[in-house]
Amino acid sequence: MADLQVLKQQFTDRYEASESEILVFFAPGRVNLIGEHTDYNGGYVFPAALTFGTTMLIRPRQDRLVGFASTNFKLHKQISIDELIYNEADDWMNYPKGIIVHLAKQGFELTRGYDLLFHGEIPNGAGLSSSASIEVVTAYGLLASEGYPTDTVKIALLAQKTENEFVGVNCGIMDQFAVANGKKDHAILLMCDTLEYDLVPFQSGSYKLVIGNTNKRRGLVDSAYNERRSQCEQAVKYLQAQFPDITLLGQITLEQFNAYKHLIPDETVRRRAQHVVEEIDRVLQSMKVLQENDLEAFGKLMVGSHNSLRDLYEVTGVELDTMVAEALKVPGVLGSRMTGAGFGGCTVSLVHEDSVRAFQYQVGKAYTEQTGLTPEFYVCDIGDGVKQIKEEL
Ligand code: GLA
């Protein structure tokens, strides 16, 4: 968490003096532990909120301007509430702009302008949901400042809609949901079709979750992501010959899929669907083994998930595969997998606390030798979802 005194100083340096109070809000990033590329198929996911994220300072204005500023980027602007449109040149500001537009569409019009200052700790483009974090903190902070209710499930849906319709990224609900509803020391078992969820205590004892950032920019991710989504939709169409009522792959069981997968003539589409139904099943198996505190079995499911994302869904790539393969060579590592959309970004590994330093050293060295890239590692604690920070400024 950033130093609030310093942030407040940056806020007052940037904006005109005002009598009004500065409020502070925070939304985390997220890591998905298992259940990848299942959210838009109406399946289960199992993400957790991180302890680092995006802090937003907010203060009302007397006019209808919104001030957008960030400690991470030079670009800052003041724009009228009535002139908020998507503009590529506005870069990161499109996220909070989109939130304001979508809040208004849902009847939560701002009654006045605001000055905003964002401070982000999540590396951009690393697959740890920096965009969901800024969207959710903006929605929560504005609703709270206007005196509207702050329902975190509705906020997640609004943030996803903003990402889909304003920013133009066709993501599922997982990231925004985890960022909005996470809880310290808990992972979230979320059924993405119905949005029913359970907060599951994540007790990993002497094991730590270690995130490895490949530092490989996620190049073709949007087009490949959309292609995977449409392949899943095609698979549903074929399977409707046997299951006329299904609209999403998550609505059939693994047994049903295996009995009727021959209805999918296209081999690639069949493999994509196979990943999805098996991955949903792996999430359910994870719940069972975690209840029995069997971390070793959970580690194996993580590896199964990675292999399937590599071989059936084909969203890993040499950097993620190298990092996972090297992680699994380190004694004390129970499991390792890519997390997020793939094609670069991060891995998550379950590492014995006594092996964490060796892990960072060995995996880092081998990864750099093989890819020429310098990775970063974050030993991760599970934190809370979006909230107001009330400490004295
Ligand atoms: C990205 C998307 C999520 C989800 C994951 C893959 O993070 O934003 O909605 O689809 O990829 O599991």
mmCIF file of C-alpha atoms and ligand atoms in Angstrom:
data_model
loop_
_atom_site.group_PDB
_atom_site.id
_atom_site.type_symbol
_atom_site.label_atom_id
_atom_site.label_comp_id
_atom_site.label_asym_id
_atom_site.label_seq_id
_atom_site.Cartn_x
_atom_site.Cartn_y
_atom_site.Cartn_z
ATOM 1 C CA MET A 1 0.000 0.000 0.000
ATOM 2 C CA ALA A 2 1.282 3.393 -0.973
ATOM 3 C CA ASP A 3 2.087 6.077 1.602
ATOM 4 C CA LEU A 4 -1.151 8.043 1.943
ATOM 5 C CA GLN A 5 0.593 11.215 3.111
ATOM 6 C CA VAL A 6 2.688 11.259 -0.042
ATOM 7 C CA LEU A 7 -0.343 10.590 -2.238
ATOM 8 C CA LYS A 8 -2.321 13.344 -0.562
ATOM 9 C CA GLN A 9 0.547 15.747 -1.171
ATOM 10 C CA GLN A 10 0.619 14.743 -4.827
ATOM 11 C CA PHE A 11 -3.122 15.305 -4.997
ATOM 12 C CA THR A 12 -2.995 18.804 -3.519
ATOM 13 C CA ASP A 13 0.015 19.713 -5.689
ATOM 14 C CA ARG A 14 -1.898 18.673 -8.791
ATOM 15 C CA TYR A 15 -5.314 20.216 -8.104
ATOM 16 C CA GLU A 16 -6.633 23.607 -7.048
ATOM 17 C CA ALA A 17 -7.207 24.217 -3.342
ATOM 18 C CA SER A 18 -10.612 23.186 -1.971
ATOM 19 C CA GLU A 19 -12.387 22.949 1.358
ATOM 20 C CA SER A 20 -13.873 19.552 0.516
ATOM 21 C CA GLU A 21 -12.508 16.352 2.004
ATOM 22 C CA ILE A 22 -10.335 13.932 0.024
ATOM 23 C CA LEU A 23 -11.588 10.347 0.267
ATOM 24 C CA VAL A 24 -9.392 7.321 -0.464
ATOM 25 C CA PHE A 25 -10.431 4.001 -2.021
ATOM 26 C CA PHE A 26 -8.482 0.880 -2.929
ATOM 27 C CA ALA A 27 -9.088 -2.072 -5.249
ATOM 28 C CA PRO A 28 -6.627 -4.978 -5.566
ATOM 29 C CA GLY A 29 -5.296 -6.962 -8.498
ATOM 30 C CA ARG A 30 -6.133 -10.657 -8.702
ATOM 31 C CA VAL A 31 -4.494 -14.007 -9.306
ATOM 32 C CA ASN A 32 -6.498 -16.959 -10.547
ATOM 33 C CA LEU A 33 -5.528 -20.180 -8.759
ATOM 34 C CA ILE A 34 -7.341 -22.564 -11.107
ATOM 35 C CA GLY A 35 -10.221 -22.470 -13.629
ATOM 36 C CA GLU A 36 -8.798 -20.711 -16.674
ATOM 37 C CA HIS A 37 -10.843 -19.720 -19.723
ATOM 38 C CA THR A 38 -13.919 -21.096 -18.006
ATOM 39 C CA ASP A 39 -15.630 -17.825 -16.979
ATOM 40 C CA TYR A 40 -17.086 -16.924 -20.380
ATOM 41 C CA ASN A 41 -18.190 -20.553 -20.695
ATOM 42 C CA GLY A 42 -20.355 -20.319 -17.575
ATOM 43 C CA GLY A 43 -18.006 -22.497 -15.545
ATOM 44 C CA TYR A 44 -16.207 -22.242 -12.222
ATOM 45 C CA VAL A 45 -13.182 -20.082 -11.463
ATOM 46 C CA PHE A 46 -11.113 -19.864 -8.267
ATOM 47 C CA PRO A 47 -9.350 -16.480 -8.100
ATOM 48 C CA ALA A 48 -8.076 -14.488 -5.122
ATOM 49 C CA ALA A 49 -7.519 -10.770 -4.564
ATOM 50 C CA LEU A 50 -3.950 -9.557 -4.058
ATOM 51 C CA THR A 51 -2.694 -7.140 -1.404
ATOM 52 C CA PHE A 52 -1.458 -4.702 -4.049
ATOM 53 C CA GLY A 53 -3.658 -2.800 -6.454
ATOM 54 C CA THR A 54 -4.935 0.668 -7.338
ATOM 55 C CA THR A 55 -5.498 3.490 -4.848
ATOM 56 C CA MET A 56 -7.834 6.325 -5.846
ATOM 57 C CA LEU A 57 -8.042 9.716 -4.132
ATOM 58 C CA ILE A 58 -11.233 11.621 -4.887
ATOM 59 C CA ARG A 59 -12.596 15.061 -4.046
ATOM 60 C CA PRO A 60 -15.774 16.730 -5.311
ATOM 61 C CA ARG A 61 -15.673 19.897 -7.436
ATOM 62 C CA GLN A 62 -18.200 22.712 -7.771
ATOM 63 C CA ASP A 63 -18.495 22.362 -11.559
ATOM 64 C CA ARG A 64 -19.074 19.471 -13.983
ATOM 65 C CA LEU A 65 -15.443 18.738 -14.792
ATOM 66 C CA VAL A 66 -13.665 15.493 -13.935
ATOM 67 C CA GLY A 67 -9.916 15.693 -13.347
ATOM 68 C CA PHE A 68 -7.997 12.537 -14.291
ATOM 69 C CA ALA A 69 -4.430 12.150 -13.029
ATOM 70 C CA SER A 70 -2.147 9.259 -12.167
ATOM 71 C CA THR A 71 1.144 8.919 -10.343
ATOM 72 C CA ASN A 72 2.149 6.313 -12.982
ATOM 73 C CA PHE A 73 1.563 8.270 -16.183
ATOM 74 C CA LYS A 74 2.290 11.859 -17.204
ATOM 75 C CA LEU A 75 -0.953 12.252 -19.123
ATOM 76 C CA HIS A 76 -3.597 14.177 -17.164
ATOM 77 C CA LYS A 77 -6.736 15.994 -18.246
ATOM 78 C CA GLN A 78 -9.928 17.648 -17.143
ATOM 79 C CA ILE A 79 -12.987 16.623 -19.099
ATOM 80 C CA SER A 80 -16.645 17.625 -18.727
ATOM 81 C CA ILE A 81 -18.936 14.847 -17.442
ATOM 82 C CA ASP A 82 -21.048 15.485 -20.529
ATOM 83 C CA GLU A 83 -18.175 14.887 -22.983
ATOM 84 C CA LEU A 84 -16.774 11.550 -21.911
ATOM 85 C CA ILE A 85 -16.145 9.448 -25.000
ATOM 86 C CA TYR A 86 -13.602 6.735 -25.827
ATOM 87 C CA ASN A 87 -10.410 8.206 -27.239
ATOM 88 C CA GLU A 88 -7.392 6.000 -27.854
ATOM 89 C CA ALA A 89 -5.011 8.863 -27.113
ATOM 90 C CA ASP A 90 -6.462 9.119 -23.601
ATOM 91 C CA ASP A 91 -4.904 5.733 -22.806
ATOM 92 C CA TRP A 92 -5.533 4.637 -19.185
ATOM 93 C CA MET A 93 -8.168 7.372 -18.667
ATOM 94 C CA ASN A 94 -10.570 5.448 -20.846
ATOM 95 C CA TYR A 95 -11.205 3.057 -17.930
ATOM 96 C CA PRO A 96 -12.487 5.642 -15.417
ATOM 97 C CA LYS A 97 -14.209 7.563 -18.243
ATOM 98 C CA GLY A 98 -16.035 4.405 -19.286
ATOM 99 C CA ILE A 99 -17.120 3.736 -15.714
ATOM 100 C CA ILE A 100 -18.666 7.214 -15.406
ATOM 101 C CA VAL A 101 -20.512 6.731 -18.721
ATOM 102 C CA HIS A 102 -21.824 3.307 -17.708
ATOM 103 C CA LEU A 103 -22.822 4.470 -14.219
ATOM 104 C CA ALA A 104 -24.950 7.166 -15.893
ATOM 105 C CA LYS A 105 -26.495 4.590 -18.250
ATOM 106 C CA GLN A 106 -27.614 2.616 -15.221
ATOM 107 C CA GLY A 107 -29.189 5.653 -13.570
ATOM 108 C CA PHE A 108 -26.271 6.686 -11.362
ATOM 109 C CA GLU A 109 -25.587 10.086 -12.890
ATOM 110 C CA LEU A 110 -22.933 12.191 -11.200
ATOM 111 C CA THR A 111 -24.422 15.335 -9.673
ATOM 112 C CA ARG A 112 -21.084 17.198 -9.761
ATOM 113 C CA GLY A 113 -17.531 16.899 -11.034
ATOM 114 C CA TYR A 114 -14.621 15.287 -9.172
ATOM 115 C CA ASP A 115 -10.858 15.463 -9.054
ATOM 116 C CA LEU A 116 -9.297 11.996 -9.181
ATOM 117 C CA LEU A 117 -5.760 10.762 -8.587
ATOM 118 C CA PHE A 118 -4.866 7.122 -9.222
ATOM 119 C CA HIS A 119 -1.832 5.274 -7.952
ATOM 120 C CA GLY A 120 -1.297 1.823 -9.470
ATOM 121 C CA GLU A 121 0.997 -0.891 -8.093
ATOM 122 C CA ILE A 122 0.032 -3.647 -10.550
ATOM 123 C CA PRO A 123 2.374 -4.058 -13.508
ATOM 124 C CA ASN A 124 0.338 -3.276 -16.654
ATOM 125 C CA GLY A 125 -0.152 -6.038 -19.181
ATOM 126 C CA ALA A 126 1.026 -8.734 -16.744
ATOM 127 C CA GLY A 127 -2.350 -10.447 -16.494
ATOM 128 C CA LEU A 128 -2.960 -9.444 -12.867
ATOM 129 C CA SER A 129 -6.018 -7.344 -13.729
ATOM 130 C CA SER A 130 -4.757 -3.787 -13.503
ATOM 131 C CA SER A 131 -7.670 -2.706 -15.708
ATOM 132 C CA ALA A 132 -10.342 -4.410 -13.581
ATOM 133 C CA SER A 133 -8.713 -2.829 -10.532
ATOM 134 C CA ILE A 134 -8.951 0.740 -11.847
ATOM 135 C CA GLU A 135 -12.498 0.152 -13.123
ATOM 136 C CA VAL A 136 -13.757 -1.249 -9.844
ATOM 137 C CA VAL A 137 -12.078 1.353 -7.618
ATOM 138 C CA THR A 138 -13.553 4.131 -9.782
ATOM 139 C CA ALA A 139 -17.078 2.722 -9.676
ATOM 140 C CA TYR A 140 -16.970 2.059 -5.936
ATOM 141 C CA GLY A 141 -15.421 5.431 -5.058
ATOM 142 C CA LEU A 142 -17.851 7.437 -7.200
ATOM 143 C CA LEU A 143 -20.926 5.563 -5.957
ATOM 144 C CA ALA A 144 -19.806 6.056 -2.349
ATOM 145 C CA SER A 145 -19.050 9.750 -2.918
ATOM 146 C CA GLU A 146 -22.504 10.294 -4.427
ATOM 147 C CA GLY A 147 -24.194 8.428 -1.580
ATOM 148 C CA TYR A 148 -25.411 5.544 -3.759
ATOM 149 C CA PRO A 149 -25.307 1.907 -2.554
ATOM 150 C CA THR A 150 -22.042 0.071 -3.266
ATOM 151 C CA ASP A 151 -23.174 -3.444 -4.164
ATOM 152 C CA THR A 152 -19.931 -5.164 -5.133
ATOM 153 C CA VAL A 153 -21.571 -7.815 -7.339
ATOM 154 C CA LYS A 154 -23.370 -5.092 -9.329
ATOM 155 C CA ILE A 155 -20.118 -3.094 -9.484
ATOM 156 C CA ALA A 156 -18.312 -6.125 -10.952
ATOM 157 C CA LEU A 157 -20.991 -6.495 -13.637
ATOM 158 C CA LEU A 158 -20.877 -2.783 -14.442
ATOM 159 C CA ALA A 159 -17.086 -2.878 -14.720
ATOM 160 C CA GLN A 160 -17.221 -5.907 -17.030
ATOM 161 C CA LYS A 161 -19.817 -4.155 -19.213
ATOM 162 C CA THR A 162 -17.571 -1.089 -19.369
ATOM 163 C CA GLU A 163 -14.618 -3.228 -20.438
ATOM 164 C CA ASN A 164 -16.748 -5.016 -23.075
ATOM 165 C CA GLU A 165 -18.604 -2.035 -24.505
ATOM 166 C CA PHE A 166 -16.505 1.077 -23.820
ATOM 167 C CA VAL A 167 -12.943 -0.275 -23.900
ATOM 168 C CA GLY A 168 -13.847 -2.999 -26.430
ATOM 169 C CA VAL A 169 -12.256 -6.006 -24.682
ATOM 170 C CA ASN A 170 -14.531 -9.040 -24.679
ATOM 171 C CA CYS A 171 -13.525 -10.396 -21.227
ATOM 172 C CA GLY A 172 -15.556 -12.595 -18.885
ATOM 173 C CA ILE A 173 -16.598 -11.699 -15.320
ATOM 174 C CA MET A 174 -13.752 -13.274 -13.328
ATOM 175 C CA ASP A 175 -11.355 -10.347 -12.974
ATOM 176 C CA GLN A 176 -13.848 -7.668 -12.026
ATOM 177 C CA PHE A 177 -15.642 -10.069 -9.684
ATOM 178 C CA ALA A 178 -12.472 -11.065 -7.829
ATOM 179 C CA VAL A 179 -11.290 -7.483 -7.495
ATOM 180 C CA ALA A 180 -14.693 -6.373 -6.168
ATOM 181 C CA ASN A 181 -15.486 -9.305 -3.865
ATOM 182 C CA GLY A 182 -12.184 -10.728 -2.622
ATOM 183 C CA LYS A 183 -11.491 -11.300 1.050
ATOM 184 C CA LYS A 184 -8.236 -11.497 2.984
ATOM 185 C CA ASP A 185 -6.909 -15.075 3.190
ATOM 186 C CA HIS A 186 -9.795 -16.415 1.079
ATOM 187 C CA ALA A 187 -10.097 -17.490 -2.530
ATOM 188 C CA ILE A 188 -13.425 -17.148 -4.341
ATOM 189 C CA LEU A 189 -15.189 -20.145 -5.806
ATOM 190 C CA LEU A 190 -17.390 -18.437 -8.392
ATOM 191 C CA MET A 191 -19.950 -20.064 -10.666
ATOM 192 C CA CYS A 192 -19.817 -17.639 -13.580
ATOM 193 C CA ASP A 193 -23.191 -18.623 -15.062
ATOM 194 C CA THR A 194 -25.232 -17.747 -11.952
ATOM 195 C CA LEU A 195 -22.687 -15.589 -10.050
ATOM 196 C CA GLU A 196 -23.235 -17.717 -6.942
ATOM 197 C CA TYR A 197 -20.042 -17.711 -4.949
ATOM 198 C CA ASP A 198 -18.323 -18.981 -1.834
ATOM 199 C CA LEU A 199 -15.377 -17.453 -0.004
ATOM 200 C CA VAL A 200 -13.095 -20.421 0.692
ATOM 201 C CA PRO A 201 -10.368 -20.009 3.348
ATOM 202 C CA PHE A 202 -7.107 -20.610 1.513
ATOM 203 C CA GLN A 203 -4.876 -22.211 4.097
ATOM 204 C CA SER A 204 -1.592 -23.110 2.538
ATOM 205 C CA GLY A 205 0.288 -23.623 5.807
ATOM 206 C CA SER A 206 4.010 -23.553 5.145
ATOM 207 C CA TYR A 207 3.434 -23.108 1.400
ATOM 208 C CA LYS A 208 3.417 -19.733 -0.325
ATOM 209 C CA LEU A 209 1.821 -18.607 -3.540
ATOM 210 C CA VAL A 210 4.551 -17.137 -5.719
ATOM 211 C CA ILE A 211 3.648 -15.144 -8.815
ATOM 212 C CA GLY A 212 6.240 -15.154 -11.600
ATOM 213 C CA ASN A 213 5.978 -12.336 -14.122
ATOM 214 C CA THR A 214 7.445 -13.478 -17.451
ATOM 215 C CA ASN A 215 7.718 -9.832 -18.487
ATOM 216 C CA LYS A 216 6.639 -10.943 -21.929
ATOM 217 C CA ARG A 217 4.172 -8.390 -23.230
ATOM 218 C CA ARG A 218 0.934 -10.057 -24.153
ATOM 219 C CA GLY A 219 0.989 -9.429 -27.897
ATOM 220 C CA LEU A 220 -1.843 -11.009 -29.826
ATOM 221 C CA VAL A 221 -3.923 -11.628 -26.766
ATOM 222 C CA ASP A 222 -7.135 -9.864 -27.824
ATOM 223 C CA SER A 223 -7.588 -11.541 -31.196
ATOM 224 C CA ALA A 224 -6.556 -14.982 -29.906
ATOM 225 C CA TYR A 225 -8.872 -14.548 -26.897
ATOM 226 C CA ASN A 226 -11.822 -13.721 -29.133
ATOM 227 C CA GLU A 227 -10.992 -16.655 -31.388
ATOM 228 C CA ARG A 228 -11.055 -19.052 -28.396
ATOM 229 C CA ARG A 229 -14.393 -17.624 -27.308
ATOM 230 C CA SER A 230 -15.942 -18.188 -30.716
ATOM 231 C CA GLN A 231 -14.538 -21.735 -30.911
ATOM 232 C CA CYS A 232 -16.292 -22.477 -27.613
ATOM 233 C CA GLU A 233 -19.529 -21.066 -29.054
ATOM 234 C CA GLN A 234 -19.144 -23.301 -32.103
ATOM 235 C CA ALA A 235 -18.681 -26.335 -29.857
ATOM 236 C CA VAL A 236 -21.944 -25.473 -28.066
ATOM 237 C CA LYS A 237 -23.785 -25.346 -31.425
ATOM 238 C CA TYR A 238 -22.634 -28.860 -32.321
ATOM 239 C CA LEU A 239 -23.458 -30.244 -28.873
ATOM 240 C CA GLN A 240 -26.961 -28.758 -29.052
ATOM 241 C CA ALA A 241 -27.832 -31.671 -31.367
ATOM 242 C CA GLN A 242 -27.839 -33.796 -28.198
ATOM 243 C CA PHE A 243 -28.426 -31.107 -25.539
ATOM 244 C CA PRO A 244 -30.815 -28.600 -27.194
ATOM 245 C CA ASP A 245 -31.152 -26.424 -24.075
ATOM 246 C CA ILE A 246 -27.499 -25.632 -23.474
ATOM 247 C CA THR A 247 -26.140 -22.173 -24.270
ATOM 248 C CA LEU A 248 -22.717 -22.527 -22.631
ATOM 249 C CA LEU A 249 -20.166 -25.354 -22.347
ATOM 250 C CA GLY A 250 -20.302 -25.128 -18.557
ATOM 251 C CA GLN A 251 -23.846 -26.484 -18.645
ATOM 252 C CA ILE A 252 -22.791 -30.074 -19.446
ATOM 253 C CA THR A 253 -20.751 -32.434 -17.300
ATOM 254 C CA LEU A 254 -17.445 -33.992 -18.250
ATOM 255 C CA GLU A 255 -19.186 -37.389 -18.604
ATOM 256 C CA GLN A 256 -21.817 -35.929 -20.949
ATOM 257 C CA PHE A 257 -19.121 -34.217 -22.981
ATOM 258 C CA ASN A 258 -17.029 -37.353 -23.330
ATOM 259 C CA ALA A 259 -20.065 -39.329 -24.462
ATOM 260 C CA TYR A 260 -20.999 -36.824 -27.176
ATOM 261 C CA LYS A 261 -17.803 -35.020 -28.164
ATOM 262 C CA HIS A 262 -17.879 -36.877 -31.484
ATOM 263 C CA LEU A 263 -20.677 -34.456 -32.452
ATOM 264 C CA ILE A 264 -17.964 -31.798 -32.845
ATOM 265 C CA PRO A 265 -16.403 -32.516 -36.236
ATOM 266 C CA ASP A 266 -13.617 -29.914 -36.077
ATOM 267 C CA GLU A 267 -10.643 -31.337 -34.170
ATOM 268 C CA THR A 268 -9.386 -27.945 -32.937
ATOM 269 C CA VAL A 269 -12.820 -26.906 -31.692
ATOM 270 C CA ARG A 270 -13.165 -30.271 -29.947
ATOM 271 C CA ARG A 271 -9.839 -29.788 -28.153
ATOM 272 C CA ARG A 272 -10.820 -26.289 -27.009
ATOM 273 C CA ALA A 273 -14.077 -27.628 -25.579
ATOM 274 C CA GLN A 274 -12.273 -30.571 -23.959
ATOM 275 C CA HIS A 275 -10.062 -28.116 -22.074
ATOM 276 C CA VAL A 276 -13.053 -26.127 -20.834
ATOM 277 C CA VAL A 277 -15.085 -29.050 -19.469
ATOM 278 C CA GLU A 278 -12.039 -30.729 -17.930
ATOM 279 C CA GLU A 279 -10.854 -27.453 -16.396
ATOM 280 C CA ILE A 280 -14.257 -26.877 -14.777
ATOM 281 C CA ASP A 281 -14.022 -30.398 -13.375
ATOM 282 C CA ARG A 282 -10.506 -29.630 -12.066
ATOM 283 C CA VAL A 283 -11.895 -26.669 -10.108
ATOM 284 C CA LEU A 284 -14.442 -28.953 -8.440
ATOM 285 C CA GLN A 285 -11.756 -31.537 -7.677
ATOM 286 C CA SER A 286 -9.655 -28.728 -6.189
ATOM 287 C CA MET A 287 -12.439 -27.874 -3.737
ATOM 288 C CA LYS A 288 -12.523 -31.477 -2.604
ATOM 289 C CA VAL A 289 -8.770 -31.853 -2.067
ATOM 290 C CA LEU A 290 -8.419 -28.434 -0.439
ATOM 291 C CA GLN A 291 -11.143 -29.346 2.038
ATOM 292 C CA GLU A 292 -8.998 -32.345 2.949
ATOM 293 C CA ASN A 293 -5.988 -30.023 3.161
ATOM 294 C CA ASP A 294 -4.273 -32.072 0.471
ATOM 295 C CA LEU A 295 -2.047 -29.388 -1.060
ATOM 296 C CA GLU A 296 -0.059 -31.961 -2.970
ATOM 297 C CA ALA A 297 -3.175 -33.029 -4.867
ATOM 298 C CA PHE A 298 -4.050 -29.369 -5.502
ATOM 299 C CA GLY A 299 -0.546 -28.821 -6.903
ATOM 300 C CA LYS A 300 -1.089 -31.694 -9.343
ATOM 301 C CA LEU A 301 -4.361 -30.157 -10.489
ATOM 302 C CA MET A 302 -2.527 -26.864 -11.123
ATOM 303 C CA VAL A 303 -0.044 -28.695 -13.328
ATOM 304 C CA GLY A 304 -2.889 -30.484 -15.126
ATOM 305 C CA SER A 305 -4.476 -27.101 -15.776
ATOM 306 C CA HIS A 306 -1.273 -25.688 -17.248
ATOM 307 C CA ASN A 307 -0.699 -28.700 -19.489
ATOM 308 C CA SER A 308 -4.228 -28.463 -20.806
ATOM 309 C CA LEU A 309 -3.882 -24.719 -21.492
ATOM 310 C CA ARG A 310 -0.666 -25.549 -23.334
ATOM 311 C CA ASP A 311 -1.795 -28.589 -25.337
ATOM 312 C CA LEU A 312 -5.567 -28.301 -25.762
ATOM 313 C CA TYR A 313 -6.331 -24.599 -25.476
ATOM 314 C CA GLU A 314 -2.962 -23.419 -26.826
ATOM 315 C CA VAL A 315 -2.708 -20.135 -24.937
ATOM 316 C CA THR A 316 0.645 -20.508 -23.177
ATOM 317 C CA GLY A 317 3.731 -19.873 -25.331
ATOM 318 C CA VAL A 318 7.410 -20.504 -24.764
ATOM 319 C CA GLU A 319 7.869 -18.006 -21.913
ATOM 320 C CA LEU A 320 5.059 -19.343 -19.708
ATOM 321 C CA ASP A 321 5.964 -22.959 -20.517
ATOM 322 C CA THR A 322 9.632 -22.387 -19.676
ATOM 323 C CA MET A 323 8.815 -20.699 -16.390
ATOM 324 C CA VAL A 324 6.448 -23.484 -15.331
ATOM 325 C CA ALA A 325 8.850 -26.264 -16.388
ATOM 326 C CA GLU A 326 11.690 -24.642 -14.440
ATOM 327 C CA ALA A 327 9.458 -24.071 -11.405
ATOM 328 C CA LEU A 328 8.562 -27.755 -11.271
ATOM 329 C CA LYS A 329 12.262 -28.695 -11.115
ATOM 330 C CA VAL A 330 12.727 -26.887 -7.784
ATOM 331 C CA PRO A 331 12.375 -29.118 -4.701
ATOM 332 C CA GLY A 332 9.516 -27.910 -2.504
ATOM 333 C CA VAL A 333 7.288 -26.852 -5.403
ATOM 334 C CA LEU A 334 3.903 -28.590 -5.371
ATOM 335 C CA GLY A 335 2.424 -27.027 -8.494
ATOM 336 C CA SER A 336 2.780 -24.289 -11.070
ATOM 337 C CA ARG A 337 0.640 -22.892 -13.881
ATOM 338 C CA MET A 338 -0.031 -19.874 -16.030
ATOM 339 C CA THR A 339 -2.675 -17.511 -14.656
ATOM 340 C CA GLY A 340 -4.977 -15.143 -16.551
ATOM 341 C CA ALA A 341 -5.546 -15.006 -20.295
ATOM 342 C CA GLY A 342 -2.116 -16.416 -21.276
ATOM 343 C CA PHE A 343 0.288 -15.564 -24.147
ATOM 344 C CA GLY A 344 2.707 -14.056 -21.639
ATOM 345 C CA GLY A 345 1.821 -12.496 -18.322
ATOM 346 C CA CYS A 346 2.270 -14.443 -15.100
ATOM 347 C CA THR A 347 2.553 -17.906 -13.594
ATOM 348 C CA VAL A 348 1.475 -18.881 -10.086
ATOM 349 C CA SER A 349 3.296 -21.569 -8.116
ATOM 350 C CA LEU A 350 2.787 -23.229 -4.760
ATOM 351 C CA VAL A 351 6.212 -23.186 -3.108
ATOM 352 C CA HIS A 352 7.387 -24.333 0.335
ATOM 353 C CA GLU A 353 8.396 -21.292 2.399
ATOM 354 C CA ASP A 354 11.926 -22.666 2.843
ATOM 355 C CA SER A 355 12.323 -22.947 -0.942
ATOM 356 C CA VAL A 356 11.101 -19.499 -1.964
ATOM 357 C CA ARG A 357 14.562 -17.941 -2.272
ATOM 358 C CA ALA A 358 15.979 -20.929 -4.153
ATOM 359 C CA PHE A 359 12.893 -20.851 -6.364
ATOM 360 C CA GLN A 360 13.385 -17.210 -7.327
ATOM 361 C CA TYR A 361 17.069 -17.720 -7.967
ATOM 362 C CA GLN A 362 16.889 -20.973 -9.933
ATOM 363 C CA VAL A 363 13.779 -20.237 -11.952
ATOM 364 C CA GLY A 364 14.965 -16.689 -12.648
ATOM 365 C CA LYS A 365 18.373 -17.829 -13.867
ATOM 366 C CA ALA A 366 17.137 -20.660 -16.071
ATOM 367 C CA TYR A 367 14.312 -18.526 -17.464
ATOM 368 C CA THR A 368 16.662 -15.709 -18.447
ATOM 369 C CA GLU A 369 19.119 -18.142 -20.024
ATOM 370 C CA GLN A 370 16.395 -19.662 -22.158
ATOM 371 C CA THR A 371 14.333 -16.613 -23.091
ATOM 372 C CA GLY A 372 16.663 -13.618 -22.707
ATOM 373 C CA LEU A 373 13.999 -11.951 -20.524
ATOM 374 C CA THR A 374 14.337 -10.877 -16.890
ATOM 375 C CA PRO A 375 11.428 -12.116 -14.793
ATOM 376 C CA GLU A 376 10.035 -10.724 -11.540
ATOM 377 C CA PHE A 377 8.618 -12.637 -8.605
ATOM 378 C CA TYR A 378 6.062 -11.593 -6.015
ATOM 379 C CA VAL A 379 5.425 -13.703 -2.924
ATOM 380 C CA CYS A 380 1.755 -13.190 -2.654
ATOM 381 C CA ASP A 381 -0.624 -12.705 0.237
ATOM 382 C CA ILE A 382 -4.344 -12.787 -0.374
ATOM 383 C CA GLY A 383 -6.000 -9.460 0.402
ATOM 384 C CA ASP A 384 -9.430 -7.804 0.485
ATOM 385 C CA GLY A 385 -11.581 -6.680 -2.412
ATOM 386 C CA VAL A 386 -12.443 -3.042 -3.075
ATOM 387 C CA LYS A 387 -12.841 -0.851 0.023
ATOM 388 C CA GLN A 388 -12.583 2.630 1.427
ATOM 389 C CA ILE A 389 -9.342 3.407 3.262
ATOM 390 C CA LYS A 390 -10.318 5.363 6.335
ATOM 391 C CA GLU A 391 -6.976 5.964 8.063
ATOM 392 C CA GLU A 392 -6.331 9.603 8.866
ATOM 393 C CA LEU A 393 -4.610 11.337 5.982
HETATM 394 C C1 GLA B 1 -8.697 -12.764 -18.799
HETATM 395 C C2 GLA B 1 -10.159 -12.332 -18.841
HETATM 396 C C3 GLA B 1 -10.991 -13.182 -17.869
HETATM 397 C C4 GLA B 1 -10.752 -14.681 -18.110
HETATM 398 C C5 GLA B 1 -9.261 -14.993 -18.172
HETATM 399 C C6 GLA B 1 -8.998 -16.420 -18.575
HETATM 400 O O1 GLA B 1 -8.156 -12.487 -17.550
HETATM 401 O O2 GLA B 1 -10.291 -10.969 -18.499
HETATM 402 O O3 GLA B 1 -12.355 -12.844 -18.002
HETATM 403 O O4 GLA B 1 -11.427 -15.111 -19.262
HETATM 404 O O5 GLA B 1 -8.582 -14.145 -19.092
HETATM 405 O O6 GLA B 1 -9.415 -17.303 -17.580
#
